[in-house]
């Protein structure tokens, strides 16, 4: 599936190279209290979510559509939503859910987080999908989006009959992973000496 997603360059030389290395990643993991138990919980979450990712995206896309200040980032500079843009991003967003749960957090993963971060900034916004949209997603909304994509995930994690403890472990691991990825996505927005 992932090989056929337009603009999905996870294992491609076309993606960015992150200046963040394994040592920095270890410090970030320690800061969000991400452990091997979280890795295991995320693997389980990937299994739980695999056949639900479209339903998850329906919720997230609905949330964005309900907030004009968010849908503006998928619109023309004049404010008209670009449906083709929303449609092209969706499979990558779907794959991101599974990658967050299943991929090893290694240099390849770090490089792709850098690529995703750049695609939110004027450096690469709109280039992947060749659209005429606004040229930047404001960092404040990238950070603030941590909450809705974490809070809305709990119900999906609880749909396969796992114990309350397992659901909580998966949800906490997801929260930590999302915080970690958004932290990495913020790097292109910030001067290196401040990040």
PDB file of C-alpha atoms in Angstrom:
ATOM      1  CA  UNK A   1       0.000   0.000   0.000  1.00  0.00           C
ATOM      2  CA  UNK A   2       2.585   2.582   1.064  1.00  0.00           C
ATOM      3  CA  UNK A   3       4.582   2.294  -2.182  1.00  0.00           C
ATOM      4  CA  UNK A   4       1.583   3.491  -4.207  1.00  0.00           C
ATOM      5  CA  UNK A   5       0.792   6.582  -2.114  1.00  0.00           C
ATOM      6  CA  UNK A   6       1.566   9.758  -4.069  1.00  0.00           C
ATOM      7  CA  UNK A   7       4.110  11.897  -2.251  1.00  0.00           C
ATOM      8  CA  UNK A   8       4.944   9.225   0.319  1.00  0.00           C
ATOM      9  CA  UNK A   9       8.738   9.203   0.305  1.00  0.00           C
ATOM     10  CA  UNK A  10       9.526   7.351   3.536  1.00  0.00           C
ATOM     11  CA  UNK A  11      12.287   5.152   2.110  1.00  0.00           C
ATOM     12  CA  UNK A  12      13.164   7.427  -0.797  1.00  0.00           C
ATOM     13  CA  UNK A  13      16.273   9.512  -1.283  1.00  0.00           C
ATOM     14  CA  UNK A  14      13.879  12.341  -2.202  1.00  0.00           C
ATOM     15  CA  UNK A  15      13.056  13.040   1.435  1.00  0.00           C
ATOM     16  CA  UNK A  16      14.899  15.468   3.671  1.00  0.00           C
ATOM     17  CA  UNK A  17      17.783  14.521   5.929  1.00  0.00           C
ATOM     18  CA  UNK A  18      17.200  15.352   9.564  1.00  0.00           C
ATOM     19  CA  UNK A  19      19.919  17.103  11.538  1.00  0.00           C
ATOM     20  CA  UNK A  20      18.471  15.345  14.595  1.00  0.00           C
ATOM     21  CA  UNK A  21      20.403  12.213  15.461  1.00  0.00           C
ATOM     22  CA  UNK A  22      19.889   9.185  17.652  1.00  0.00           C
ATOM     23  CA  UNK A  23      21.331  10.889  20.747  1.00  0.00           C
ATOM     24  CA  UNK A  24      18.917  13.815  20.474  1.00  0.00           C
ATOM     25  CA  UNK A  25      16.057  11.404  19.851  1.00  0.00           C
ATOM     26  CA  UNK A  26      16.943   9.443  22.988  1.00  0.00           C
ATOM     27  CA  UNK A  27      16.810  12.671  25.004  1.00  0.00           C
ATOM     28  CA  UNK A  28      13.421  13.560  23.513  1.00  0.00           C
ATOM     29  CA  UNK A  29      12.117  10.066  24.267  1.00  0.00           C
ATOM     30  CA  UNK A  30      13.284  10.423  27.856  1.00  0.00           C
ATOM     31  CA  UNK A  31      11.603  13.824  28.086  1.00  0.00           C
ATOM     32  CA  UNK A  32       8.202  12.426  27.016  1.00  0.00           C
ATOM     33  CA  UNK A  33       8.812   9.283  29.120  1.00  0.00           C
ATOM     34  CA  UNK A  34       8.685   7.033  26.045  1.00  0.00           C
ATOM     35  CA  UNK A  35       9.841   3.511  26.925  1.00  0.00           C
ATOM     36  CA  UNK A  36      10.031   0.024  25.435  1.00  0.00           C
ATOM     37  CA  UNK A  37       6.615  -0.619  26.968  1.00  0.00           C
ATOM     38  CA  UNK A  38       5.298   2.257  24.860  1.00  0.00           C
ATOM     39  CA  UNK A  39       6.856   0.724  21.756  1.00  0.00           C
ATOM     40  CA  UNK A  40       5.004  -2.520  22.471  1.00  0.00           C
ATOM     41  CA  UNK A  41       1.766  -0.665  23.176  1.00  0.00           C
ATOM     42  CA  UNK A  42       2.126   1.206  19.877  1.00  0.00           C
ATOM     43  CA  UNK A  43       2.600  -2.069  17.971  1.00  0.00           C
ATOM     44  CA  UNK A  44      -0.641  -3.314  19.513  1.00  0.00           C
ATOM     45  CA  UNK A  45      -2.295   0.008  18.640  1.00  0.00           C
ATOM     46  CA  UNK A  46      -1.206  -0.455  15.025  1.00  0.00           C
ATOM     47  CA  UNK A  47      -2.975  -3.808  14.940  1.00  0.00           C
ATOM     48  CA  UNK A  48      -6.077  -2.312  16.560  1.00  0.00           C
ATOM     49  CA  UNK A  49      -6.164   0.684  14.221  1.00  0.00           C
ATOM     50  CA  UNK A  50      -5.216  -0.970  10.937  1.00  0.00           C
ATOM     51  CA  UNK A  51      -8.793  -1.506   9.758  1.00  0.00           C
ATOM     52  CA  UNK A  52     -10.040   1.716  11.384  1.00  0.00           C
ATOM     53  CA  UNK A  53      -7.736   4.344   9.898  1.00  0.00           C
ATOM     54  CA  UNK A  54     -10.362   5.587   7.438  1.00  0.00           C
ATOM     55  CA  UNK A  55     -12.829   6.035  10.301  1.00  0.00           C
ATOM     56  CA  UNK A  56     -10.172   7.889  12.304  1.00  0.00           C
ATOM     57  CA  UNK A  57      -9.514  10.178   9.337  1.00  0.00           C
ATOM     58  CA  UNK A  58     -13.245  10.798   8.914  1.00  0.00           C
ATOM     59  CA  UNK A  59     -13.267  12.183  12.474  1.00  0.00           C
ATOM     60  CA  UNK A  60     -10.119  14.263  11.967  1.00  0.00           C
ATOM     61  CA  UNK A  61     -11.193  15.592   8.568  1.00  0.00           C
ATOM     62  CA  UNK A  62     -14.587  16.441  10.031  1.00  0.00           C
ATOM     63  CA  UNK A  63     -12.882  18.367  12.808  1.00  0.00           C
ATOM     64  CA  UNK A  64     -10.772  20.322  10.314  1.00  0.00           C
ATOM     65  CA  UNK A  65     -13.800  20.991   8.084  1.00  0.00           C
ATOM     66  CA  UNK A  66     -15.727  22.380  11.080  1.00  0.00           C
ATOM     67  CA  UNK A  67     -13.022  24.997  11.718  1.00  0.00           C
ATOM     68  CA  UNK A  68     -12.482  27.487   8.880  1.00  0.00           C
ATOM     69  CA  UNK A  69      -9.123  28.559  10.317  1.00  0.00           C
ATOM     70  CA  UNK A  70      -7.892  24.957   9.858  1.00  0.00           C
ATOM     71  CA  UNK A  71      -9.438  24.130   6.490  1.00  0.00           C
ATOM     72  CA  UNK A  72      -7.799  27.349   5.226  1.00  0.00           C
ATOM     73  CA  UNK A  73      -4.507  25.428   5.079  1.00  0.00           C
ATOM     74  CA  UNK A  74      -6.044  23.158   2.430  1.00  0.00           C
ATOM     75  CA  UNK A  75      -7.555  26.054   0.489  1.00  0.00           C
ATOM     76  CA  UNK A  76      -6.552  28.536  -2.163  1.00  0.00           C
ATOM     77  CA  UNK A  77      -5.097  31.837  -0.964  1.00  0.00           C
ATOM     78  CA  UNK A  78      -8.607  33.226  -1.612  1.00  0.00           C
ATOM     79  CA  UNK A  79     -10.142  30.719   0.818  1.00  0.00           C
ATOM     80  CA  UNK A  80     -11.679  28.092  -1.481  1.00  0.00           C
ATOM     81  CA  UNK A  81     -11.064  24.542  -0.181  1.00  0.00           C
ATOM     82  CA  UNK A  82      -9.084  22.387  -2.619  1.00  0.00           C
ATOM     83  CA  UNK A  83     -10.764  18.973  -2.528  1.00  0.00           C
ATOM     84  CA  UNK A  84      -8.040  17.336  -4.631  1.00  0.00           C
ATOM     85  CA  UNK A  85      -5.458  18.494  -2.073  1.00  0.00           C
ATOM     86  CA  UNK A  86      -7.459  17.066   0.831  1.00  0.00           C
ATOM     87  CA  UNK A  87      -7.900  13.820  -1.101  1.00  0.00           C
ATOM     88  CA  UNK A  88      -4.169  13.491  -1.925  1.00  0.00           C
ATOM     89  CA  UNK A  89      -3.069  14.159   1.655  1.00  0.00           C
ATOM     90  CA  UNK A  90      -5.460  11.591   3.127  1.00  0.00           C
ATOM     91  CA  UNK A  91      -3.580   8.386   2.170  1.00  0.00           C
ATOM     92  CA  UNK A  92      -0.345   9.855   3.557  1.00  0.00           C
ATOM     93  CA  UNK A  93      -2.141  10.805   6.767  1.00  0.00           C
ATOM     94  CA  UNK A  94      -3.498   7.250   6.952  1.00  0.00           C
ATOM     95  CA  UNK A  95      -0.014   5.814   6.458  1.00  0.00           C
ATOM     96  CA  UNK A  96       1.347   8.215   9.092  1.00  0.00           C
ATOM     97  CA  UNK A  97      -0.956   6.641  11.678  1.00  0.00           C
ATOM     98  CA  UNK A  98       0.411   3.174  10.915  1.00  0.00           C
ATOM     99  CA  UNK A  99       4.012   4.400  10.636  1.00  0.00           C
ATOM    100  CA  UNK A 100       3.713   6.081  14.030  1.00  0.00           C
ATOM    101  CA  UNK A 101       2.655   2.768  15.508  1.00  0.00           C
ATOM    102  CA  UNK A 102       4.878   0.370  13.591  1.00  0.00           C
ATOM    103  CA  UNK A 103       8.037   1.926  12.189  1.00  0.00           C
ATOM    104  CA  UNK A 104      11.251   1.800  14.187  1.00  0.00           C
ATOM    105  CA  UNK A 105      12.204   5.232  15.446  1.00  0.00           C
ATOM    106  CA  UNK A 106      15.559   5.255  13.687  1.00  0.00           C
ATOM    107  CA  UNK A 107      17.358   7.693  11.365  1.00  0.00           C
ATOM    108  CA  UNK A 108      15.040   6.892   8.456  1.00  0.00           C
ATOM    109  CA  UNK A 109      12.058   7.730  10.675  1.00  0.00           C
ATOM    110  CA  UNK A 110      13.773  10.927  11.863  1.00  0.00           C
ATOM    111  CA  UNK A 111      14.449  11.934   8.256  1.00  0.00           C
ATOM    112  CA  UNK A 112      10.805  11.470   7.337  1.00  0.00           C
ATOM    113  CA  UNK A 113       9.654  13.527  10.323  1.00  0.00           C
ATOM    114  CA  UNK A 114      11.925  16.296   9.017  1.00  0.00           C
ATOM    115  CA  UNK A 115      10.303  15.930   5.599  1.00  0.00           C
ATOM    116  CA  UNK A 116       6.813  16.164   7.100  1.00  0.00           C
ATOM    117  CA  UNK A 117       7.827  19.209   9.128  1.00  0.00           C
ATOM    118  CA  UNK A 118       9.202  20.930   6.030  1.00  0.00           C
ATOM    119  CA  UNK A 119       5.976  20.217   4.168  1.00  0.00           C
ATOM    120  CA  UNK A 120       4.178  22.408   6.714  1.00  0.00           C
ATOM    121  CA  UNK A 121       6.521  25.372   6.089  1.00  0.00           C
ATOM    122  CA  UNK A 122       7.113  27.705   3.117  1.00  0.00           C
ATOM    123  CA  UNK A 123      10.111  25.583   2.130  1.00  0.00           C
ATOM    124  CA  UNK A 124       7.981  22.647   0.911  1.00  0.00           C
ATOM    125  CA  UNK A 125       4.292  23.435   1.520  1.00  0.00           C
ATOM    126  CA  UNK A 126       2.296  22.746  -1.667  1.00  0.00           C
ATOM    127  CA  UNK A 127       5.222  21.273  -3.628  1.00  0.00           C
ATOM    128  CA  UNK A 128       4.433  17.607  -2.988  1.00  0.00           C
ATOM    129  CA  UNK A 129       0.902  17.945  -4.354  1.00  0.00           C
ATOM    130  CA  UNK A 130       1.569  20.833  -6.762  1.00  0.00           C
ATOM    131  CA  UNK A 131      -1.272  22.973  -5.436  1.00  0.00           C
ATOM    132  CA  UNK A 132      -1.887  26.687  -5.127  1.00  0.00           C
ATOM    133  CA  UNK A 133      -2.623  26.946  -1.426  1.00  0.00           C
ATOM    134  CA  UNK A 134      -1.380  29.103   1.417  1.00  0.00           C
ATOM    135  CA  UNK A 135       2.368  28.653   1.835  1.00  0.00           C
ATOM    136  CA  UNK A 136       2.583  27.776   5.535  1.00  0.00           C
ATOM    137  CA  UNK A 137       0.701  26.000   8.291  1.00  0.00           C
ATOM    138  CA  UNK A 138       1.080  28.110  11.406  1.00  0.00           C
ATOM    139  CA  UNK A 139       3.118  26.270  14.016  1.00  0.00           C
ATOM    140  CA  UNK A 140       0.598  27.125  16.739  1.00  0.00           C
ATOM    141  CA  UNK A 141      -2.012  24.943  15.022  1.00  0.00           C
ATOM    142  CA  UNK A 142       0.426  22.099  14.370  1.00  0.00           C
ATOM    143  CA  UNK A 143       1.144  22.035  18.117  1.00  0.00           C
ATOM    144  CA  UNK A 144      -2.470  22.547  19.176  1.00  0.00           C
ATOM    145  CA  UNK A 145      -3.587  19.672  16.920  1.00  0.00           C
ATOM    146  CA  UNK A 146      -1.825  17.279  19.310  1.00  0.00           C
ATOM    147  CA  UNK A 147      -4.889  17.324  21.538  1.00  0.00           C
ATOM    148  CA  UNK A 148      -7.637  16.430  19.044  1.00  0.00           C
ATOM    149  CA  UNK A 149      -5.617  13.683  17.374  1.00  0.00           C
ATOM    150  CA  UNK A 150      -4.864  12.231  20.784  1.00  0.00           C
ATOM    151  CA  UNK A 151      -8.221  12.657  22.519  1.00  0.00           C
ATOM    152  CA  UNK A 152     -10.209  11.245  19.596  1.00  0.00           C
ATOM    153  CA  UNK A 153      -8.016   8.144  19.357  1.00  0.00           C
ATOM    154  CA  UNK A 154      -9.101   6.552  22.659  1.00  0.00           C
ATOM    155  CA  UNK A 155     -12.484   5.350  21.379  1.00  0.00           C
ATOM    156  CA  UNK A 156     -10.871   3.666  18.375  1.00  0.00           C
ATOM    157  CA  UNK A 157      -8.284   1.952  20.578  1.00  0.00           C
ATOM    158  CA  UNK A 158     -11.081   0.588  22.763  1.00  0.00           C
ATOM    159  CA  UNK A 159     -13.088  -1.042  19.962  1.00  0.00           C
ATOM    160  CA  UNK A 160     -11.377  -4.442  19.846  1.00  0.00           C
ATOM    161  CA  UNK A 161     -12.124  -5.759  23.322  1.00  0.00           C
ATOM    162  CA  UNK A 162      -8.816  -5.040  25.037  1.00  0.00           C
ATOM    163  CA  UNK A 163      -8.745  -4.450  28.761  1.00  0.00           C
ATOM    164  CA  UNK A 164      -9.013  -0.935  30.161  1.00  0.00           C
ATOM    165  CA  UNK A 165      -5.330  -1.169  31.136  1.00  0.00           C
ATOM    166  CA  UNK A 166      -4.301  -2.123  27.586  1.00  0.00           C
ATOM    167  CA  UNK A 167      -6.382   0.670  26.076  1.00  0.00           C
ATOM    168  CA  UNK A 168      -4.848   3.159  28.492  1.00  0.00           C
ATOM    169  CA  UNK A 169      -1.340   1.916  27.670  1.00  0.00           C
ATOM    170  CA  UNK A 170      -2.006   2.240  23.929  1.00  0.00           C
ATOM    171  CA  UNK A 171      -3.526   5.694  24.379  1.00  0.00           C
ATOM    172  CA  UNK A 172      -0.630   6.970  26.484  1.00  0.00           C
ATOM    173  CA  UNK A 173       1.881   5.546  23.997  1.00  0.00           C
ATOM    174  CA  UNK A 174       0.009   7.255  21.141  1.00  0.00           C
ATOM    175  CA  UNK A 175       0.008  10.567  23.061  1.00  0.00           C
ATOM    176  CA  UNK A 176       3.757  10.318  23.660  1.00  0.00           C
ATOM    177  CA  UNK A 177       4.444   9.376  20.027  1.00  0.00           C
ATOM    178  CA  UNK A 178       2.353  12.255  18.672  1.00  0.00           C
ATOM    179  CA  UNK A 179       4.064  14.707  21.025  1.00  0.00           C
ATOM    180  CA  UNK A 180       7.429  13.367  19.881  1.00  0.00           C
ATOM    181  CA  UNK A 181       6.601  13.658  16.179  1.00  0.00           C
ATOM    182  CA  UNK A 182       5.154  17.164  16.466  1.00  0.00           C
ATOM    183  CA  UNK A 183       8.252  18.198  18.412  1.00  0.00           C
ATOM    184  CA  UNK A 184      10.331  16.986  15.472  1.00  0.00           C
ATOM    185  CA  UNK A 185       8.008  18.672  12.960  1.00  0.00           C
ATOM    186  CA  UNK A 186       8.576  21.968  14.783  1.00  0.00           C
ATOM    187  CA  UNK A 187      12.325  21.938  14.079  1.00  0.00           C
ATOM    188  CA  UNK A 188      12.101  23.521  10.581  1.00  0.00           C
ATOM    189  CA  UNK A 189      10.114  26.415  12.062  1.00  0.00           C
ATOM    190  CA  UNK A 190      12.773  27.318  14.612  1.00  0.00           C
ATOM    191  CA  UNK A 191      16.313  28.618  14.255  1.00  0.00           C
ATOM    192  CA  UNK A 192      18.639  25.724  15.033  1.00  0.00           C
ATOM    193  CA  UNK A 193      20.210  27.367  18.041  1.00  0.00           C
ATOM    194  CA  UNK A 194      16.761  27.759  19.627  1.00  0.00           C
ATOM    195  CA  UNK A 195      15.257  24.347  18.830  1.00  0.00           C
TER     196      UNK A 195
END
